[in-house]
């Protein structure tokens, strides 16, 4: 069959999840910062073992070089209509630096209901410790796992990556043959 195959599972356990080689793999949505060093290495080695020679691995995360370097404490607010009311849902994403390799991430969902009391409610919030992976760190680990970086971008439209200004880091890595 043609088209993508979606596999649900732990990124650190790719060898047990993928049973035949693929031409490409994609990891989007800032998933990698949930992995510590050992889990990242296991993931990258798993991808290398599950991709055909010269297969592509596309990774997308936030640009933590910019976030840590500029001490950025929040991401832009996102809004959508609240299906349960005439209000809106707002997604607030706060960050607190935690050393030079981690951030404490505080994703919070707010319900905004003008004309109601209270007009603003916290629907959900939590704290997640993320590993703030940078391009040099990921490049070293990709190289050790058998990949070469083919391209880097600052967004999903192939805009240029700039460590001091891009909001995202997108890496296209190629699995080296042999």
PDB file of C-alpha atoms in Angstrom:
ATOM      1  CA  UNK A   1       0.000   0.000   0.000  1.00  0.00           C
ATOM      2  CA  UNK A   2       1.094   3.543  -0.736  1.00  0.00           C
ATOM      3  CA  UNK A   3       0.962   6.440   1.687  1.00  0.00           C
ATOM      4  CA  UNK A   4       2.103   6.948   5.249  1.00  0.00           C
ATOM      5  CA  UNK A   5       1.991   4.387   8.027  1.00  0.00           C
ATOM      6  CA  UNK A   6       1.239   5.728  11.482  1.00  0.00           C
ATOM      7  CA  UNK A   7       2.720   3.863  14.431  1.00  0.00           C
ATOM      8  CA  UNK A   8       1.719   4.604  18.012  1.00  0.00           C
ATOM      9  CA  UNK A   9       4.289   3.846  20.666  1.00  0.00           C
ATOM     10  CA  UNK A  10       7.231   4.983  22.757  1.00  0.00           C
ATOM     11  CA  UNK A  11       9.891   6.797  20.705  1.00  0.00           C
ATOM     12  CA  UNK A  12      12.636   5.025  22.644  1.00  0.00           C
ATOM     13  CA  UNK A  13      11.258   1.640  21.545  1.00  0.00           C
ATOM     14  CA  UNK A  14      11.205   2.097  17.761  1.00  0.00           C
ATOM     15  CA  UNK A  15      13.026  -1.201  17.020  1.00  0.00           C
ATOM     16  CA  UNK A  16      10.184  -3.136  18.667  1.00  0.00           C
ATOM     17  CA  UNK A  17       7.512  -1.100  16.844  1.00  0.00           C
ATOM     18  CA  UNK A  18       8.810  -1.030  13.264  1.00  0.00           C
ATOM     19  CA  UNK A  19       9.216  -4.394  11.578  1.00  0.00           C
ATOM     20  CA  UNK A  20      10.040  -3.459   7.988  1.00  0.00           C
ATOM     21  CA  UNK A  21      12.242  -0.693   6.587  1.00  0.00           C
ATOM     22  CA  UNK A  22      10.682   2.588   5.492  1.00  0.00           C
ATOM     23  CA  UNK A  23      11.848   5.373   3.223  1.00  0.00           C
ATOM     24  CA  UNK A  24      11.142   8.167   5.707  1.00  0.00           C
ATOM     25  CA  UNK A  25      10.099   8.941   9.276  1.00  0.00           C
ATOM     26  CA  UNK A  26       8.657  12.141  10.711  1.00  0.00           C
ATOM     27  CA  UNK A  27       8.670  13.353  14.319  1.00  0.00           C
ATOM     28  CA  UNK A  28       6.749  16.615  14.755  1.00  0.00           C
ATOM     29  CA  UNK A  29       5.198  18.657  17.516  1.00  0.00           C
ATOM     30  CA  UNK A  30       8.087  19.153  19.913  1.00  0.00           C
ATOM     31  CA  UNK A  31       8.091  15.475  20.952  1.00  0.00           C
ATOM     32  CA  UNK A  32      11.890  15.129  21.236  1.00  0.00           C
ATOM     33  CA  UNK A  33      12.236  17.447  24.263  1.00  0.00           C
ATOM     34  CA  UNK A  34      10.285  14.844  26.258  1.00  0.00           C
ATOM     35  CA  UNK A  35      13.266  12.477  25.823  1.00  0.00           C
ATOM     36  CA  UNK A  36      16.368  12.462  27.993  1.00  0.00           C
ATOM     37  CA  UNK A  37      19.751  11.742  26.412  1.00  0.00           C
ATOM     38  CA  UNK A  38      19.533   7.944  26.642  1.00  0.00           C
ATOM     39  CA  UNK A  39      15.997   7.839  25.217  1.00  0.00           C
ATOM     40  CA  UNK A  40      16.978  10.213  22.382  1.00  0.00           C
ATOM     41  CA  UNK A  41      19.974   8.047  21.449  1.00  0.00           C
ATOM     42  CA  UNK A  42      17.769   4.941  21.523  1.00  0.00           C
ATOM     43  CA  UNK A  43      15.196   6.700  19.340  1.00  0.00           C
ATOM     44  CA  UNK A  44      17.722   7.871  16.766  1.00  0.00           C
ATOM     45  CA  UNK A  45      19.354   4.441  16.604  1.00  0.00           C
ATOM     46  CA  UNK A  46      15.888   2.919  16.209  1.00  0.00           C
ATOM     47  CA  UNK A  47      15.063   5.241  13.339  1.00  0.00           C
ATOM     48  CA  UNK A  48      18.423   4.502  11.699  1.00  0.00           C
ATOM     49  CA  UNK A  49      17.681   0.785  11.924  1.00  0.00           C
ATOM     50  CA  UNK A  50      14.164   1.162  10.545  1.00  0.00           C
ATOM     51  CA  UNK A  51      14.986   3.374   7.558  1.00  0.00           C
ATOM     52  CA  UNK A  52      16.247   2.269   4.191  1.00  0.00           C
ATOM     53  CA  UNK A  53      19.733   3.510   3.237  1.00  0.00           C
ATOM     54  CA  UNK A  54      19.387   7.171   2.275  1.00  0.00           C
ATOM     55  CA  UNK A  55      15.984   7.286   3.981  1.00  0.00           C
ATOM     56  CA  UNK A  56      14.984  10.645   5.435  1.00  0.00           C
ATOM     57  CA  UNK A  57      14.210  11.531   9.038  1.00  0.00           C
ATOM     58  CA  UNK A  58      12.374  14.828   9.567  1.00  0.00           C
ATOM     59  CA  UNK A  59      12.433  16.281  13.086  1.00  0.00           C
ATOM     60  CA  UNK A  60      10.645  19.427  14.287  1.00  0.00           C
ATOM     61  CA  UNK A  61      11.016  21.057  17.690  1.00  0.00           C
ATOM     62  CA  UNK A  62      10.966  24.541  19.135  1.00  0.00           C
ATOM     63  CA  UNK A  63      14.183  26.522  18.670  1.00  0.00           C
ATOM     64  CA  UNK A  64      15.585  26.149  22.176  1.00  0.00           C
ATOM     65  CA  UNK A  65      18.793  28.023  21.292  1.00  0.00           C
ATOM     66  CA  UNK A  66      16.641  31.137  20.874  1.00  0.00           C
ATOM     67  CA  UNK A  67      14.420  30.347  23.867  1.00  0.00           C
ATOM     68  CA  UNK A  68      17.326  29.802  26.281  1.00  0.00           C
ATOM     69  CA  UNK A  69      19.596  32.468  24.761  1.00  0.00           C
ATOM     70  CA  UNK A  70      16.947  35.191  24.887  1.00  0.00           C
ATOM     71  CA  UNK A  71      15.311  33.926  28.085  1.00  0.00           C
ATOM     72  CA  UNK A  72      11.934  33.636  26.354  1.00  0.00           C
ATOM     73  CA  UNK A  73       9.265  32.857  28.955  1.00  0.00           C
ATOM     74  CA  UNK A  74       6.193  32.207  26.793  1.00  0.00           C
ATOM     75  CA  UNK A  75       5.010  31.158  23.368  1.00  0.00           C
ATOM     76  CA  UNK A  76       2.303  33.059  21.467  1.00  0.00           C
ATOM     77  CA  UNK A  77      -1.271  32.620  22.666  1.00  0.00           C
ATOM     78  CA  UNK A  78      -3.490  30.409  20.540  1.00  0.00           C
ATOM     79  CA  UNK A  79      -7.275  30.751  20.405  1.00  0.00           C
ATOM     80  CA  UNK A  80     -10.143  28.651  19.102  1.00  0.00           C
ATOM     81  CA  UNK A  81     -13.906  28.714  19.496  1.00  0.00           C
ATOM     82  CA  UNK A  82     -15.220  26.937  22.589  1.00  0.00           C
ATOM     83  CA  UNK A  83     -17.643  24.279  21.307  1.00  0.00           C
ATOM     84  CA  UNK A  84     -19.431  24.204  24.684  1.00  0.00           C
ATOM     85  CA  UNK A  85     -20.178  27.925  24.956  1.00  0.00           C
ATOM     86  CA  UNK A  86     -20.210  31.207  23.073  1.00  0.00           C
ATOM     87  CA  UNK A  87     -16.687  31.878  24.328  1.00  0.00           C
ATOM     88  CA  UNK A  88     -13.177  30.872  23.349  1.00  0.00           C
ATOM     89  CA  UNK A  89     -10.473  28.496  24.449  1.00  0.00           C
ATOM     90  CA  UNK A  90      -7.040  30.089  24.916  1.00  0.00           C
ATOM     91  CA  UNK A  91      -3.834  28.076  25.096  1.00  0.00           C
ATOM     92  CA  UNK A  92      -1.200  29.698  27.297  1.00  0.00           C
ATOM     93  CA  UNK A  93       2.301  28.196  27.189  1.00  0.00           C
ATOM     94  CA  UNK A  94       4.716  29.494  29.815  1.00  0.00           C
ATOM     95  CA  UNK A  95       8.345  28.411  30.239  1.00  0.00           C
ATOM     96  CA  UNK A  96      10.823  28.748  33.064  1.00  0.00           C
ATOM     97  CA  UNK A  97      14.512  27.982  32.455  1.00  0.00           C
ATOM     98  CA  UNK A  98      15.719  25.032  34.554  1.00  0.00           C
ATOM     99  CA  UNK A  99      19.500  25.040  34.246  1.00  0.00           C
ATOM    100  CA  UNK A 100      21.192  25.332  30.861  1.00  0.00           C
ATOM    101  CA  UNK A 101      19.646  22.200  29.277  1.00  0.00           C
ATOM    102  CA  UNK A 102      16.031  22.139  30.449  1.00  0.00           C
ATOM    103  CA  UNK A 103      12.907  24.253  30.688  1.00  0.00           C
ATOM    104  CA  UNK A 104       9.877  23.801  32.878  1.00  0.00           C
ATOM    105  CA  UNK A 105       6.963  24.002  30.481  1.00  0.00           C
ATOM    106  CA  UNK A 106       3.547  25.043  31.806  1.00  0.00           C
ATOM    107  CA  UNK A 107       0.858  24.391  29.170  1.00  0.00           C
ATOM    108  CA  UNK A 108      -2.408  25.890  30.377  1.00  0.00           C
ATOM    109  CA  UNK A 109      -5.846  25.834  28.811  1.00  0.00           C
ATOM    110  CA  UNK A 110      -8.078  28.792  29.633  1.00  0.00           C
ATOM    111  CA  UNK A 111     -11.780  29.213  28.961  1.00  0.00           C
ATOM    112  CA  UNK A 112     -12.669  32.820  28.092  1.00  0.00           C
ATOM    113  CA  UNK A 113     -16.390  33.577  28.455  1.00  0.00           C
ATOM    114  CA  UNK A 114     -17.125  37.310  28.203  1.00  0.00           C
ATOM    115  CA  UNK A 115     -20.262  38.286  30.140  1.00  0.00           C
ATOM    116  CA  UNK A 116     -20.045  35.320  32.508  1.00  0.00           C
ATOM    117  CA  UNK A 117     -18.663  35.002  36.034  1.00  0.00           C
ATOM    118  CA  UNK A 118     -15.915  34.168  36.115  1.00  0.00           C
ATOM    119  CA  UNK A 119     -15.061  35.503  32.690  1.00  0.00           C
ATOM    120  CA  UNK A 120     -11.813  33.509  32.626  1.00  0.00           C
ATOM    121  CA  UNK A 121     -11.293  30.004  34.034  1.00  0.00           C
ATOM    122  CA  UNK A 122      -8.334  27.646  34.070  1.00  0.00           C
ATOM    123  CA  UNK A 123      -9.519  24.420  32.429  1.00  0.00           C
ATOM    124  CA  UNK A 124      -6.227  22.524  32.679  1.00  0.00           C
ATOM    125  CA  UNK A 125      -2.637  23.179  33.631  1.00  0.00           C
ATOM    126  CA  UNK A 126       0.457  21.148  34.411  1.00  0.00           C
ATOM    127  CA  UNK A 127       4.229  21.336  34.606  1.00  0.00           C
ATOM    128  CA  UNK A 128       6.480  19.327  32.290  1.00  0.00           C
ATOM    129  CA  UNK A 129      10.281  19.287  32.416  1.00  0.00           C
ATOM    130  CA  UNK A 130      11.609  19.356  28.837  1.00  0.00           C
ATOM    131  CA  UNK A 131      15.116  18.783  27.503  1.00  0.00           C
ATOM    132  CA  UNK A 132      15.936  21.905  25.490  1.00  0.00           C
ATOM    133  CA  UNK A 133      17.687  20.228  22.544  1.00  0.00           C
ATOM    134  CA  UNK A 134      19.723  22.509  20.276  1.00  0.00           C
ATOM    135  CA  UNK A 135      20.935  21.980  16.718  1.00  0.00           C
ATOM    136  CA  UNK A 136      24.567  21.258  17.756  1.00  0.00           C
ATOM    137  CA  UNK A 137      23.412  18.697  20.333  1.00  0.00           C
ATOM    138  CA  UNK A 138      20.995  16.993  17.934  1.00  0.00           C
ATOM    139  CA  UNK A 139      23.586  17.094  15.146  1.00  0.00           C
ATOM    140  CA  UNK A 140      26.119  15.193  17.277  1.00  0.00           C
ATOM    141  CA  UNK A 141      23.580  12.533  18.228  1.00  0.00           C
ATOM    142  CA  UNK A 142      22.272  12.186  14.668  1.00  0.00           C
ATOM    143  CA  UNK A 143      25.827  11.741  13.383  1.00  0.00           C
ATOM    144  CA  UNK A 144      26.584   9.087  16.018  1.00  0.00           C
ATOM    145  CA  UNK A 145      23.386   7.215  15.078  1.00  0.00           C
ATOM    146  CA  UNK A 146      24.315   7.035  11.385  1.00  0.00           C
ATOM    147  CA  UNK A 147      22.645  10.146   9.959  1.00  0.00           C
ATOM    148  CA  UNK A 148      23.927  13.192   8.116  1.00  0.00           C
ATOM    149  CA  UNK A 149      22.029  16.468   8.259  1.00  0.00           C
ATOM    150  CA  UNK A 150      20.803  17.251   4.760  1.00  0.00           C
ATOM    151  CA  UNK A 151      19.007  20.518   5.583  1.00  0.00           C
ATOM    152  CA  UNK A 152      17.795  22.678   8.452  1.00  0.00           C
ATOM    153  CA  UNK A 153      14.842  25.046   8.387  1.00  0.00           C
ATOM    154  CA  UNK A 154      13.301  27.569  10.739  1.00  0.00           C
ATOM    155  CA  UNK A 155       9.733  26.492  10.014  1.00  0.00           C
ATOM    156  CA  UNK A 156       7.692  23.913   8.123  1.00  0.00           C
ATOM    157  CA  UNK A 157       7.643  26.058   4.956  1.00  0.00           C
ATOM    158  CA  UNK A 158      11.411  25.610   4.486  1.00  0.00           C
ATOM    159  CA  UNK A 159      12.229  29.096   5.749  1.00  0.00           C
ATOM    160  CA  UNK A 160      15.877  29.546   6.726  1.00  0.00           C
ATOM    161  CA  UNK A 161      16.961  28.431  10.190  1.00  0.00           C
ATOM    162  CA  UNK A 162      18.478  31.179  12.324  1.00  0.00           C
ATOM    163  CA  UNK A 163      19.420  30.195  15.858  1.00  0.00           C
ATOM    164  CA  UNK A 164      18.657  33.696  17.172  1.00  0.00           C
ATOM    165  CA  UNK A 165      15.299  34.312  15.473  1.00  0.00           C
ATOM    166  CA  UNK A 166      13.588  31.172  14.124  1.00  0.00           C
ATOM    167  CA  UNK A 167      10.681  29.938  16.206  1.00  0.00           C
ATOM    168  CA  UNK A 168      11.258  26.301  15.209  1.00  0.00           C
ATOM    169  CA  UNK A 169      14.070  23.980  14.278  1.00  0.00           C
ATOM    170  CA  UNK A 170      13.315  21.532  11.482  1.00  0.00           C
ATOM    171  CA  UNK A 171      16.003  19.003  10.599  1.00  0.00           C
ATOM    172  CA  UNK A 172      16.034  16.805   7.527  1.00  0.00           C
ATOM    173  CA  UNK A 173      18.533  14.014   8.139  1.00  0.00           C
ATOM    174  CA  UNK A 174      19.545  11.277   5.728  1.00  0.00           C
ATOM    175  CA  UNK A 175      20.486   7.784   6.840  1.00  0.00           C
ATOM    176  CA  UNK A 176      23.971   7.039   5.626  1.00  0.00           C
ATOM    177  CA  UNK A 177      24.336   3.863   3.606  1.00  0.00           C
ATOM    178  CA  UNK A 178      26.269   1.050   5.286  1.00  0.00           C
TER     179      UNK A 178
END
